[in-house]
Amino acid sequence: MTRAWNTGIFQYSVGKYKEAEHWCGLGMHFLNHLRSLKSSYESQRTVGGSIPQMIGLYSEVLDKLDRAKGLLPNEE
């Protein structure tokens, strides 16, 4: 999960939003399967941060991807 997430964050940082969505999405998918380990991941810091920060950043990745596709107006 962490490796997928960190790969996605790297892709995001270099402007590869589609690849970032793929890898961050995979990390978020794995997050749903952690069950009892989820609490330890909630306190652990990764490149992307804690789980609430991961969710917020994943939302940013999806917004950037939508803008790159022309689905959302550019706010930048």
PDB file of C-alpha atoms in Angstrom:
ATOM      1  CA  MET A   1       0.000   0.000   0.000  1.00  0.00           C
ATOM      2  CA  THR A   2       2.707   2.467   0.983  1.00  0.00           C
ATOM      3  CA  ARG A   3       4.794   1.775  -2.097  1.00  0.00           C
ATOM      4  CA  ALA A   4       1.803   2.251  -4.396  1.00  0.00           C
ATOM      5  CA  TRP A   5       0.883   5.501  -2.623  1.00  0.00           C
ATOM      6  CA  ASN A   6       4.432   6.873  -2.708  1.00  0.00           C
ATOM      7  CA  THR A   7       4.760   5.980  -6.401  1.00  0.00           C
ATOM      8  CA  GLY A   8       1.550   7.901  -7.044  1.00  0.00           C
ATOM      9  CA  ILE A   9       2.793  10.918  -5.108  1.00  0.00           C
ATOM     10  CA  PHE A  10       6.001  10.903  -7.139  1.00  0.00           C
ATOM     11  CA  GLN A  11       4.012  10.737 -10.396  1.00  0.00           C
ATOM     12  CA  TYR A  12       1.859  13.634  -9.152  1.00  0.00           C
ATOM     13  CA  SER A  13       4.927  15.716  -8.319  1.00  0.00           C
ATOM     14  CA  VAL A  14       6.253  15.373 -11.879  1.00  0.00           C
ATOM     15  CA  GLY A  15       2.882  16.211 -13.451  1.00  0.00           C
ATOM     16  CA  LYS A  16       1.867  12.712 -14.540  1.00  0.00           C
ATOM     17  CA  TYR A  17      -1.666  12.934 -13.186  1.00  0.00           C
ATOM     18  CA  LYS A  18      -3.143   9.869 -14.884  1.00  0.00           C
ATOM     19  CA  GLU A  19      -0.348   7.663 -13.543  1.00  0.00           C
ATOM     20  CA  ALA A  20      -0.679   9.364 -10.144  1.00  0.00           C
ATOM     21  CA  GLU A  21      -4.387   8.552 -10.046  1.00  0.00           C
ATOM     22  CA  HIS A  22      -3.653   4.918 -10.878  1.00  0.00           C
ATOM     23  CA  TRP A  23      -1.038   4.440  -8.157  1.00  0.00           C
ATOM     24  CA  CYS A  24      -2.734   6.544  -5.466  1.00  0.00           C
ATOM     25  CA  GLY A  25      -6.013   4.795  -6.261  1.00  0.00           C
ATOM     26  CA  LEU A  26      -4.320   1.450  -5.798  1.00  0.00           C
ATOM     27  CA  GLY A  27      -2.956   2.602  -2.438  1.00  0.00           C
ATOM     28  CA  MET A  28      -6.414   3.792  -1.371  1.00  0.00           C
ATOM     29  CA  HIS A  29      -7.886   0.458  -2.489  1.00  0.00           C
ATOM     30  CA  PHE A  30      -5.384  -1.419  -0.318  1.00  0.00           C
ATOM     31  CA  LEU A  31      -6.259   0.873   2.579  1.00  0.00           C
ATOM     32  CA  ASN A  32      -9.765  -0.607   2.612  1.00  0.00           C
ATOM     33  CA  HIS A  33      -8.298  -4.071   3.211  1.00  0.00           C
ATOM     34  CA  LEU A  34      -6.110  -3.239   6.213  1.00  0.00           C
ATOM     35  CA  ARG A  35      -8.744  -3.951   8.884  1.00  0.00           C
ATOM     36  CA  SER A  36      -6.845  -4.277  12.178  1.00  0.00           C
ATOM     37  CA  LEU A  37      -3.664  -2.741  10.736  1.00  0.00           C
ATOM     38  CA  LYS A  38      -5.525   0.407   9.717  1.00  0.00           C
ATOM     39  CA  SER A  39      -5.042   2.060  13.120  1.00  0.00           C
ATOM     40  CA  SER A  40      -1.274   1.638  12.894  1.00  0.00           C
ATOM     41  CA  TYR A  41      -1.287   3.211   9.430  1.00  0.00           C
ATOM     42  CA  GLU A  42      -3.415   6.070  10.763  1.00  0.00           C
ATOM     43  CA  SER A  43      -0.595   7.011  13.118  1.00  0.00           C
ATOM     44  CA  GLN A  44       2.257   6.213  10.704  1.00  0.00           C
ATOM     45  CA  ARG A  45       3.585   8.957   8.470  1.00  0.00           C
ATOM     46  CA  THR A  46       4.416   8.228   4.842  1.00  0.00           C
ATOM     47  CA  VAL A  47       5.507  10.603   2.089  1.00  0.00           C
ATOM     48  CA  GLY A  48       1.852  11.524   1.602  1.00  0.00           C
ATOM     49  CA  GLY A  49       1.099  11.809   5.340  1.00  0.00           C
ATOM     50  CA  SER A  50      -1.557  10.257   7.559  1.00  0.00           C
ATOM     51  CA  ILE A  51      -4.760   8.664   6.236  1.00  0.00           C
ATOM     52  CA  PRO A  52      -6.858  11.883   6.405  1.00  0.00           C
ATOM     53  CA  GLN A  53      -4.057  13.705   4.573  1.00  0.00           C
ATOM     54  CA  MET A  54      -3.903  10.870   2.034  1.00  0.00           C
ATOM     55  CA  ILE A  55      -7.617  11.230   1.337  1.00  0.00           C
ATOM     56  CA  GLY A  56      -7.268  14.991   0.842  1.00  0.00           C
ATOM     57  CA  LEU A  57      -4.268  14.586  -1.435  1.00  0.00           C
ATOM     58  CA  TYR A  58      -6.019  11.860  -3.439  1.00  0.00           C
ATOM     59  CA  SER A  59      -8.861  14.330  -3.991  1.00  0.00           C
ATOM     60  CA  GLU A  60      -6.309  16.847  -5.318  1.00  0.00           C
ATOM     61  CA  VAL A  61      -4.888  14.201  -7.671  1.00  0.00           C
ATOM     62  CA  LEU A  62      -8.361  13.498  -9.042  1.00  0.00           C
ATOM     63  CA  ASP A  63      -9.057  17.218  -9.491  1.00  0.00           C
ATOM     64  CA  LYS A  64      -5.770  17.709 -11.373  1.00  0.00           C
ATOM     65  CA  LEU A  65      -6.594  14.741 -13.594  1.00  0.00           C
ATOM     66  CA  ASP A  66     -10.051  16.166 -14.348  1.00  0.00           C
ATOM     67  CA  ARG A  67      -8.498  19.557 -15.193  1.00  0.00           C
ATOM     68  CA  ALA A  68      -5.942  17.876 -17.441  1.00  0.00           C
ATOM     69  CA  LYS A  69      -8.821  16.138 -19.237  1.00  0.00           C
ATOM     70  CA  GLY A  70     -10.664  19.442 -19.498  1.00  0.00           C
ATOM     71  CA  LEU A  71     -13.546  18.319 -17.270  1.00  0.00           C
ATOM     72  CA  LEU A  72     -13.055  21.074 -14.688  1.00  0.00           C
ATOM     73  CA  PRO A  73     -12.212  24.733 -15.249  1.00  0.00           C
ATOM     74  CA  ASN A  74      -8.632  25.720 -14.440  1.00  0.00           C
ATOM     75  CA  GLU A  75      -8.509  27.615 -11.156  1.00  0.00           C
ATOM     76  CA  GLU A  76      -4.753  28.102 -11.100  1.00  0.00           C
TER      77      GLU A  76
END
